[in-house]
């Protein structure tokens, strides 16, 4: 052992270890493939977390002066195994084509060690050490990488300016860098093509890359105070590599990169730094980009000799067979690419050989005389896939299109011919995407028509059967979550029985390994699958422990045969319940599935259902300091705002004075607290704020770093059923999937129409769906104004709110939305009478509620709620203050309101937008123009829900008013556009 003196070590502090733990936890929260790590992390945090971190600080600071627990942990390092590819049944096709959809088998065999993937199994303390290594050493390796390396790049945090907790973020977002890598290659190819050149795109993938590396960390030039932690990580790599070698995974005594160890992400990039130099300096292509071991190279005017039988191999040899050396971190790295035979190439890194197989190489040759259809078609498919995440799933897509998303059929000829089918592949990404959308599309609905739900369940069970289920282990928890969220006990039990049977029927045997090695790997394969199953059960159980216990756990024992019971011994009710509670405590459950934000950051009763669309009387709103301190994710502004709206508005809890006097400032401070951020002026400027001292109306500024000169409005023409609002009033909101489906259709139309702002009638949306609307708003940059269905408090006060949701961006990156809930001030006589008849009354707080003015993207507007429009004193407050005034209504007296709106547009000289329920009609956009041009849009009736759009020329209106006030001549395009200004008209500073 090498001993280190105190002067040779940079001491580790508790803060440093704590920060490393939070980064580790955040990474694991979002990541799906580290088998056992999420479970281990939840267990680690379940008790005495700070003491464990303090003990680790002590162990690390004593490292090198004698045996410590951290070295014991290294000695115990092990690994899990997950299946990659199963043995195909041999069939004599006699040179004919044979295709079968058979997925279920009597046995599921793996016959080669390269067809499974090992994942490291080590203590959480060692995982924390890898984060410390990244923070001290890995960041320097990452900084040496060129921009051509796209995958697993460390996030660059600007100190003092970051808008989120810097402790959380470690790597740049996967999809952001992956898209950049792929899109940059396509742009480079198109650029060369447009210059009139032929183009070749070469795609290479290194074989078993992580297990083929030979990386001695001790060769790195490290500053003296950090050599001890580099040595510690080096010992971990060596011990892990020895384990794999002993069990037959490695044929050479290489020191490989452990899959599942976060530091391996950086080392995998750094190991190929000389290859990056070789291709950039020696090959000098039109584009080179590497996503870890996946390589894309674009060549301009390539020379491809298609008369040769080995022209692809020849092309690679001609263009890549070079040697190169690069000095990095004090070590000279050497790389040489050479041809081994007709099917293999070697990438030699120093004395170690990596390979890429010709069977996995893809070479695309694009001729300058032909069209770019292939690239443009690929780009269209990318745009389609990207836009799918914006849209809300509607019934047909939700239930019917699972197969379309989860399978890929490869045709050799026209798709109309059966004989054209050549392959039938499983689309893992498509299945995962559709499952996520199924969950998000149904999580806020209390019920779906049983026939449709059963159909969706049957499709999922059919897809996740046999070999496919074993190949898609990372999706098991999503399947369980779908059944729990939709209260499908039969689906849960069927899926459970299917997986248990599959585990028992799984076999491993590689003829090139010894009997002992086969037994060892077979056992570890079973352990890996079992750990994934227990985690999947527990992740679903954490959403609703009571339902899961009643539906599944009691059936497990009856399902297990004696053989199963012995093999699956850890799969017990106690283990699943224990882990589910630990996942809740550590906040590692799937928070995106929860209908109400931040409820999981409070200590809830053991039986609490996190997916219930109704707030239980026992629900706690007391934030848990430890859950906040060790939060695994960024908490968005709209979540914080909704959390306090739930308490003040829906629950009727008494709030601090600061909340009532300046809600945006109160929420912003809570946002900083929840994200462990210190306040600074840089952050504050991005967030909504109250403007000026005017009390009534209050003025809110939102996202005014952007400017809209034209506002495209979407008027929602929908029939508002009064009975639905009375059901909400009784505490029984109708949250059926049919209603949600209707909402989704409108939201999707708004995306397609590229609306800026969407306006619903009065009492049209249940309070429970406001979280969904705020998420939609921030993701799609669409503002929403809607009336909220009545609800009541214990005093039988009936609340009628208008919600204004406005999206904004923080630092041009983090999307958020602002939600203002304003109580209706003037209840209509008929409304008050109907409420009284049903035993309810108008809230006392209506008398003290204030009006609002919003300045969003430099457009200024206000919203009135139905009967409020009849108050002339309220209307006059907005003279010169707004670009448009919106009124949401559930009003049968359309003639009276029509007259008010027509005069209002002239009196205030602004656009007036009125949105009424479709069965009363008269939704309209009125211009401050003459009687011929004033009705820009005017709707009456209609049974089906629809979206009608209209664009408000805010720039024209302001220019007309400004020139008129200054007595300037109007340009032709404004002549006759608007009526003259009313007397005593002034443009407020807010609009100036």
CSV table of C-alpha atoms in Angstrom, one decimal, residues 54-405:
chain,number,residue,atom,x,y,z
A,54,UNK,CA,-19.5,12.5,8.1
A,55,UNK,CA,-18.1,9.0,8.5
A,56,UNK,CA,-17.1,9.0,4.9
A,57,UNK,CA,-15.3,12.3,5.4
A,58,UNK,CA,-13.3,10.7,8.2
A,59,UNK,CA,-12.5,7.6,6.2
A,60,UNK,CA,-11.3,9.6,3.2
A,61,UNK,CA,-9.2,11.9,5.3
A,62,UNK,CA,-7.6,8.9,6.9
A,63,UNK,CA,-7.0,7.1,3.6
A,64,UNK,CA,-3.4,5.9,3.1
A,65,UNK,CA,-2.6,5.9,6.8
A,66,UNK,CA,-4.0,2.4,7.5
A,67,UNK,CA,-7.0,0.2,6.6
A,68,UNK,CA,-10.3,2.1,6.3
A,69,UNK,CA,-13.9,1.1,5.5
A,70,UNK,CA,-13.5,2.6,2.1
A,71,UNK,CA,-10.9,0.0,1.2
A,72,UNK,CA,-13.1,-2.7,2.6
A,73,UNK,CA,-15.7,-1.5,0.2
A,74,UNK,CA,-13.3,-1.8,-2.7
A,75,UNK,CA,-12.5,-5.4,-1.7
A,76,UNK,CA,-16.2,-6.2,-1.8
A,77,UNK,CA,-16.9,-4.6,-5.3
A,78,UNK,CA,-19.0,-6.9,-7.5
A,79,UNK,CA,-21.3,-6.6,-10.5
A,80,UNK,CA,-24.8,-7.2,-11.8
A,81,UNK,CA,-25.6,-8.6,-15.2
A,82,UNK,CA,-28.4,-7.6,-17.6
A,83,UNK,CA,-29.3,-9.4,-20.9
A,84,UNK,CA,-28.4,-7.7,-24.1
A,85,UNK,CA,-29.3,-10.3,-26.7
A,86,UNK,CA,-30.8,-13.8,-26.6
A,87,UNK,CA,-30.0,-16.9,-28.6
A,88,UNK,CA,-31.9,-17.2,-31.8
A,89,UNK,CA,-33.4,-20.6,-32.6
A,90,UNK,CA,-31.5,-22.2,-35.6
A,91,UNK,CA,-33.7,-22.7,-38.6
A,92,UNK,CA,-32.7,-24.2,-41.9
A,93,UNK,CA,-34.2,-21.8,-44.4
A,94,UNK,CA,-32.8,-23.6,-47.5
A,95,UNK,CA,-32.0,-20.2,-49.0
A,96,UNK,CA,-35.6,-19.1,-48.6
A,97,UNK,CA,-37.0,-16.3,-46.5
A,98,UNK,CA,-38.6,-17.1,-43.2
A,99,UNK,CA,-40.2,-14.7,-40.8
A,100,UNK,CA,-42.0,-15.3,-37.5
A,101,UNK,CA,-43.5,-13.1,-34.9
A,102,UNK,CA,-43.0,-15.8,-32.2
A,103,UNK,CA,-41.8,-14.1,-29.1
A,104,UNK,CA,-42.7,-16.5,-26.3
A,105,UNK,CA,-40.4,-19.5,-25.7
A,106,UNK,CA,-40.0,-22.4,-23.3
A,107,UNK,CA,-36.5,-21.2,-22.5
A,108,UNK,CA,-34.7,-17.9,-22.9
A,109,UNK,CA,-31.1,-18.7,-23.5
A,110,UNK,CA,-28.0,-16.5,-23.7
A,111,UNK,CA,-25.0,-18.4,-25.2
A,112,UNK,CA,-22.2,-15.8,-25.2
A,113,UNK,CA,-20.7,-13.6,-22.6
A,114,UNK,CA,-20.7,-10.7,-25.1
A,115,UNK,CA,-24.5,-10.9,-25.1
A,116,UNK,CA,-24.9,-9.6,-21.5
A,117,UNK,CA,-23.8,-6.3,-20.0
A,118,UNK,CA,-22.1,-6.1,-16.5
A,119,UNK,CA,-22.9,-3.2,-14.2
A,120,UNK,CA,-20.8,-2.4,-11.3
A,121,UNK,CA,-22.2,-3.1,-7.8
A,122,UNK,CA,-20.4,-1.2,-5.1
A,123,UNK,CA,-21.2,0.9,-2.1
A,124,UNK,CA,-22.8,4.3,-2.3
A,125,UNK,CA,-19.7,5.7,-0.5
A,126,UNK,CA,-17.6,4.6,-3.5
A,127,UNK,CA,-20.0,6.2,-5.9
A,128,UNK,CA,-19.6,9.5,-3.9
A,129,UNK,CA,-15.9,9.1,-4.3
A,130,UNK,CA,-16.3,9.0,-8.1
A,131,UNK,CA,-18.2,12.4,-8.0
A,132,UNK,CA,-15.4,13.8,-5.8
A,133,UNK,CA,-12.9,12.5,-8.4
A,134,UNK,CA,-14.9,14.3,-11.2
A,135,UNK,CA,-15.0,17.5,-9.2
A,136,UNK,CA,-11.2,17.5,-8.5
A,137,UNK,CA,-9.7,15.6,-11.5
A,138,UNK,CA,-12.3,14.6,-14.1
A,139,UNK,CA,-13.3,18.3,-14.8
A,140,UNK,CA,-9.7,18.9,-16.0
A,141,UNK,CA,-9.9,15.9,-18.3
A,142,UNK,CA,-13.2,17.1,-19.7
A,143,UNK,CA,-11.7,20.5,-20.3
A,144,UNK,CA,-9.0,19.0,-22.6
A,145,UNK,CA,-11.7,17.5,-24.9
A,146,UNK,CA,-12.5,19.3,-28.1
A,147,UNK,CA,-16.0,20.3,-29.1
A,148,UNK,CA,-16.1,17.3,-31.4
A,149,UNK,CA,-16.8,15.2,-28.4
A,150,UNK,CA,-20.5,15.5,-27.7
A,151,UNK,CA,-21.5,12.8,-25.2
A,152,UNK,CA,-21.4,13.1,-21.4
A,153,UNK,CA,-19.9,16.5,-21.2
A,154,UNK,CA,-19.8,18.3,-17.9
A,155,UNK,CA,-22.1,21.2,-17.4
A,156,UNK,CA,-20.3,24.6,-17.2
A,157,UNK,CA,-21.7,26.5,-14.2
A,158,UNK,CA,-21.2,30.3,-14.1
A,159,UNK,CA,-20.6,31.1,-10.4
A,160,UNK,CA,-22.8,33.9,-9.1
A,161,UNK,CA,-25.1,33.8,-12.2
A,162,UNK,CA,-26.6,30.4,-12.3
A,163,UNK,CA,-30.4,30.3,-11.8
A,164,UNK,CA,-30.5,26.8,-10.4
A,165,UNK,CA,-28.7,25.0,-7.6
A,166,UNK,CA,-25.2,24.3,-8.9
A,167,UNK,CA,-25.0,21.3,-6.6
A,168,UNK,CA,-27.5,19.4,-8.7
A,169,UNK,CA,-26.3,19.6,-12.2
A,170,UNK,CA,-23.4,17.5,-13.3
A,171,UNK,CA,-23.6,16.7,-17.1
A,172,UNK,CA,-25.3,18.6,-19.9
A,173,UNK,CA,-28.7,17.2,-20.8
A,174,UNK,CA,-28.4,14.0,-22.9
A,175,UNK,CA,-30.9,14.8,-25.5
A,176,UNK,CA,-29.5,18.4,-26.0
A,177,UNK,CA,-26.0,17.2,-26.9
A,178,UNK,CA,-27.2,14.1,-28.8
A,179,UNK,CA,-29.4,16.2,-31.0
A,180,UNK,CA,-26.6,18.7,-31.5
A,181,UNK,CA,-24.2,15.9,-32.6
A,182,UNK,CA,-26.6,14.4,-35.0
A,183,UNK,CA,-27.9,17.7,-36.4
A,184,UNK,CA,-24.4,19.1,-36.9
A,185,UNK,CA,-23.5,16.1,-39.0
A,186,UNK,CA,-26.6,16.6,-41.2
A,187,UNK,CA,-26.0,20.3,-41.6
A,188,UNK,CA,-22.4,19.7,-42.6
A,189,UNK,CA,-23.5,17.1,-45.2
A,190,UNK,CA,-26.1,19.5,-46.7
A,191,UNK,CA,-23.5,22.4,-46.7
A,192,UNK,CA,-21.1,20.3,-48.8
A,193,UNK,CA,-23.9,19.2,-51.1
A,194,UNK,CA,-25.0,22.7,-51.7
A,195,UNK,CA,-21.4,23.6,-52.8
A,196,UNK,CA,-21.9,21.1,-55.6
A,197,UNK,CA,-19.9,18.2,-54.0
A,198,UNK,CA,-20.5,14.5,-53.5
A,199,UNK,CA,-20.9,13.6,-49.8
A,200,UNK,CA,-20.2,10.5,-47.8
A,201,UNK,CA,-21.4,10.0,-44.2
A,202,UNK,CA,-19.5,7.3,-42.3
A,203,UNK,CA,-20.9,5.9,-39.0
A,204,UNK,CA,-18.7,3.8,-36.8
A,205,UNK,CA,-19.3,2.1,-33.5
A,206,UNK,CA,-16.5,0.5,-31.3
A,207,UNK,CA,-17.2,-3.0,-30.2
A,208,UNK,CA,-17.8,-3.6,-26.4
A,209,UNK,CA,-16.0,-0.3,-25.8
A,210,UNK,CA,-16.1,0.0,-22.0
A,211,UNK,CA,-14.9,-3.6,-21.5
A,212,UNK,CA,-12.2,-3.2,-24.2
A,213,UNK,CA,-10.5,-0.2,-22.7
A,214,UNK,CA,-7.1,-0.5,-20.9
A,215,UNK,CA,-6.7,2.6,-18.8
A,216,UNK,CA,-4.2,3.0,-16.0
A,217,UNK,CA,-5.3,6.1,-14.1
A,218,UNK,CA,-2.0,6.2,-12.3
A,219,UNK,CA,-0.3,7.4,-15.5
A,220,UNK,CA,-2.3,10.7,-15.4
A,221,UNK,CA,-0.4,13.7,-14.3
A,222,UNK,CA,-2.3,14.8,-11.2
A,223,UNK,CA,-1.4,17.5,-8.7
A,224,UNK,CA,0.1,16.1,-5.5
A,225,UNK,CA,-2.9,16.8,-3.2
A,226,UNK,CA,-5.3,14.8,-5.4
A,227,UNK,CA,-3.2,11.8,-6.2
A,228,UNK,CA,-4.7,9.8,-3.3
A,229,UNK,CA,-8.2,10.0,-4.7
A,230,UNK,CA,-6.9,9.1,-8.2
A,231,UNK,CA,-5.2,6.1,-6.7
A,232,UNK,CA,-8.4,5.1,-4.8
A,233,UNK,CA,-10.4,5.2,-8.1
A,234,UNK,CA,-7.6,3.2,-9.8
A,235,UNK,CA,-7.8,0.5,-7.2
A,236,UNK,CA,-11.5,0.3,-7.6
A,237,UNK,CA,-11.1,-0.1,-11.4
A,238,UNK,CA,-8.4,-2.8,-10.9
A,239,UNK,CA,-10.6,-4.8,-8.4
A,240,UNK,CA,-13.6,-4.6,-10.7
A,241,UNK,CA,-11.5,-5.7,-13.8
A,242,UNK,CA,-10.1,-8.6,-11.8
A,243,UNK,CA,-13.6,-9.8,-11.0
A,244,UNK,CA,-14.6,-9.7,-14.6
A,245,UNK,CA,-11.5,-11.4,-15.7
A,246,UNK,CA,-11.9,-14.2,-13.2
A,247,UNK,CA,-15.5,-14.9,-14.5
A,248,UNK,CA,-14.5,-14.9,-18.1
A,249,UNK,CA,-15.7,-11.5,-19.3
A,250,UNK,CA,-12.2,-10.3,-20.2
A,251,UNK,CA,-9.6,-12.3,-22.2
A,252,UNK,CA,-6.8,-9.9,-21.3
A,253,UNK,CA,-5.7,-8.4,-18.1
A,254,UNK,CA,-7.0,-4.9,-19.0
A,255,UNK,CA,-8.1,-2.3,-16.6
A,256,UNK,CA,-11.6,-1.5,-18.0
A,257,UNK,CA,-14.2,1.1,-17.3
A,258,UNK,CA,-16.9,0.0,-15.0
A,259,UNK,CA,-20.4,0.5,-16.5
A,260,UNK,CA,-22.6,2.2,-14.0
A,261,UNK,CA,-19.7,4.2,-12.4
A,262,UNK,CA,-20.3,7.9,-13.3
A,263,UNK,CA,-16.6,8.7,-13.6
A,264,UNK,CA,-16.4,6.2,-16.5
A,265,UNK,CA,-18.4,8.6,-18.6
A,266,UNK,CA,-15.6,11.1,-18.5
A,267,UNK,CA,-12.8,8.5,-18.8
A,268,UNK,CA,-14.6,6.9,-21.8
A,269,UNK,CA,-14.4,10.3,-23.6
A,270,UNK,CA,-10.8,11.1,-22.5
A,271,UNK,CA,-9.5,7.7,-23.6
A,272,UNK,CA,-10.2,8.5,-27.2
A,273,UNK,CA,-8.7,12.0,-27.2
A,274,UNK,CA,-5.9,10.8,-29.5
A,275,UNK,CA,-8.4,9.4,-32.0
A,276,UNK,CA,-10.1,12.8,-32.0
A,277,UNK,CA,-6.8,14.3,-32.9
A,278,UNK,CA,-6.1,11.7,-35.6
A,279,UNK,CA,-9.3,12.3,-37.5
A,280,UNK,CA,-9.2,16.1,-37.1
A,281,UNK,CA,-5.6,16.6,-38.0
A,282,UNK,CA,-4.8,13.7,-40.4
A,283,UNK,CA,-8.2,13.1,-42.0
A,284,UNK,CA,-9.6,16.7,-41.9
A,285,UNK,CA,-13.1,15.8,-42.9
A,286,UNK,CA,-16.0,18.2,-43.5
A,287,UNK,CA,-17.4,17.1,-40.1
A,288,UNK,CA,-16.3,14.8,-37.3
A,289,UNK,CA,-18.3,14.2,-34.1
A,290,UNK,CA,-18.1,11.5,-31.5
A,291,UNK,CA,-20.8,10.6,-29.0
A,292,UNK,CA,-18.7,8.5,-26.6
A,293,UNK,CA,-17.8,5.5,-28.9
A,294,UNK,CA,-20.4,6.3,-31.6
A,295,UNK,CA,-18.6,8.2,-34.5
A,296,UNK,CA,-19.9,10.2,-37.4
A,297,UNK,CA,-17.6,11.5,-40.1
A,298,UNK,CA,-18.7,13.5,-43.2
A,299,UNK,CA,-16.4,13.5,-46.2
A,300,UNK,CA,-16.5,16.0,-49.1
A,301,UNK,CA,-16.0,14.6,-52.6
A,302,UNK,CA,-15.2,11.1,-51.4
A,303,UNK,CA,-13.5,8.5,-53.7
A,304,UNK,CA,-15.4,5.2,-53.5
A,305,UNK,CA,-14.4,2.4,-55.9
A,306,UNK,CA,-17.6,0.4,-56.1
A,307,UNK,CA,-16.0,-2.0,-58.6
A,308,UNK,CA,-14.1,-3.5,-55.6
A,309,UNK,CA,-15.9,-6.2,-53.7
A,310,UNK,CA,-14.6,-4.7,-50.5
A,311,UNK,CA,-15.1,-1.0,-51.4
A,312,UNK,CA,-16.5,-0.1,-47.9
A,313,UNK,CA,-13.4,-1.6,-46.2
A,314,UNK,CA,-11.2,0.0,-48.8
A,315,UNK,CA,-12.8,3.4,-48.3
A,316,UNK,CA,-12.2,3.2,-44.5
A,317,UNK,CA,-8.6,2.0,-44.9
A,318,UNK,CA,-7.8,4.8,-47.4
A,319,UNK,CA,-9.3,7.5,-45.3
A,320,UNK,CA,-8.6,6.5,-41.7
A,321,UNK,CA,-5.4,4.5,-41.7
A,322,UNK,CA,-3.1,7.0,-39.9
A,323,UNK,CA,-1.1,7.3,-36.7
A,324,UNK,CA,-1.2,10.2,-34.3
A,325,UNK,CA,0.1,11.2,-30.9
A,326,UNK,CA,-1.2,13.8,-28.5
A,327,UNK,CA,0.1,15.2,-25.2
A,328,UNK,CA,-2.6,15.3,-22.6
A,329,UNK,CA,-2.4,15.6,-18.8
A,330,UNK,CA,1.3,14.9,-18.9
A,331,UNK,CA,1.0,11.7,-20.9
A,332,UNK,CA,1.6,11.1,-24.6
A,333,UNK,CA,-1.4,9.3,-26.0
A,334,UNK,CA,-0.9,7.4,-29.2
A,335,UNK,CA,-3.5,6.2,-31.7
A,336,UNK,CA,-3.3,4.1,-34.8
A,337,UNK,CA,-6.1,3.0,-37.1
A,338,UNK,CA,-5.4,-0.1,-39.2
A,339,UNK,CA,-7.1,-2.8,-41.2
A,340,UNK,CA,-7.0,-6.3,-39.7
A,341,UNK,CA,-9.0,-8.2,-42.4
A,342,UNK,CA,-12.0,-7.7,-44.6
A,343,UNK,CA,-14.4,-7.5,-41.7
A,344,UNK,CA,-12.4,-5.8,-38.8
A,345,UNK,CA,-10.5,-2.7,-38.1
A,346,UNK,CA,-8.2,-1.9,-35.2
A,347,UNK,CA,-8.1,1.4,-33.3
A,348,UNK,CA,-4.9,1.0,-31.2
A,349,UNK,CA,-4.7,3.3,-28.2
A,350,UNK,CA,-1.1,2.9,-27.0
A,351,UNK,CA,-0.7,-0.8,-26.7
A,352,UNK,CA,-4.4,-1.7,-26.5
A,353,UNK,CA,-6.5,-2.7,-29.4
A,354,UNK,CA,-10.2,-1.6,-29.9
A,355,UNK,CA,-12.2,-2.9,-32.8
A,356,UNK,CA,-15.1,-1.9,-34.9
A,357,UNK,CA,-16.8,-4.5,-37.1
A,358,UNK,CA,-17.7,-3.9,-40.7
A,359,UNK,CA,-21.1,-5.5,-40.1
A,360,UNK,CA,-22.0,-2.4,-37.9
A,361,UNK,CA,-20.4,0.2,-40.2
A,362,UNK,CA,-22.8,2.4,-42.1
A,363,UNK,CA,-21.6,4.3,-45.2
A,364,UNK,CA,-24.0,6.7,-47.0
A,365,UNK,CA,-23.0,8.1,-50.4
A,366,UNK,CA,-24.9,11.2,-51.5
A,367,UNK,CA,-24.3,12.2,-55.1
A,368,UNK,CA,-24.4,15.9,-56.1
A,369,UNK,CA,-26.5,15.0,-59.1
A,370,UNK,CA,-29.2,13.4,-57.0
A,371,UNK,CA,-31.6,15.0,-54.5
A,372,UNK,CA,-31.1,15.2,-50.8
A,373,UNK,CA,-34.3,13.3,-50.1
A,374,UNK,CA,-32.7,10.9,-47.7
A,375,UNK,CA,-31.3,13.7,-45.4
A,376,UNK,CA,-34.4,15.8,-45.7
A,377,UNK,CA,-36.6,12.9,-44.9
A,378,UNK,CA,-34.5,12.1,-41.9
A,379,UNK,CA,-34.8,15.7,-40.7
A,380,UNK,CA,-38.5,15.6,-41.1
A,381,UNK,CA,-38.7,12.4,-39.1
A,382,UNK,CA,-36.6,14.0,-36.4
A,383,UNK,CA,-38.8,17.1,-36.3
A,384,UNK,CA,-41.9,14.8,-36.1
A,385,UNK,CA,-40.4,12.8,-33.2
A,386,UNK,CA,-39.4,16.0,-31.4
A,387,UNK,CA,-42.8,17.7,-31.9
A,388,UNK,CA,-44.6,14.6,-30.6
A,389,UNK,CA,-43.5,15.5,-27.0
A,390,UNK,CA,-45.3,18.8,-27.3
A,391,UNK,CA,-48.7,17.3,-28.2
A,392,UNK,CA,-51.1,15.9,-25.7
A,393,UNK,CA,-52.2,12.3,-26.5
A,394,UNK,CA,-55.8,12.1,-27.6
A,395,UNK,CA,-58.0,8.9,-27.4
A,396,UNK,CA,-57.2,7.4,-30.7
A,397,UNK,CA,-53.5,7.9,-30.5
A,398,UNK,CA,-53.4,7.0,-26.8
A,399,UNK,CA,-55.1,3.6,-27.2
A,400,UNK,CA,-54.7,2.6,-30.8
A,401,UNK,CA,-51.2,3.6,-31.8
A,402,UNK,CA,-49.1,1.6,-29.3
A,403,UNK,CA,-48.0,-0.9,-32.0
A,404,UNK,CA,-47.1,1.9,-34.3
A,405,UNK,CA,-44.7,3.4,-31.7
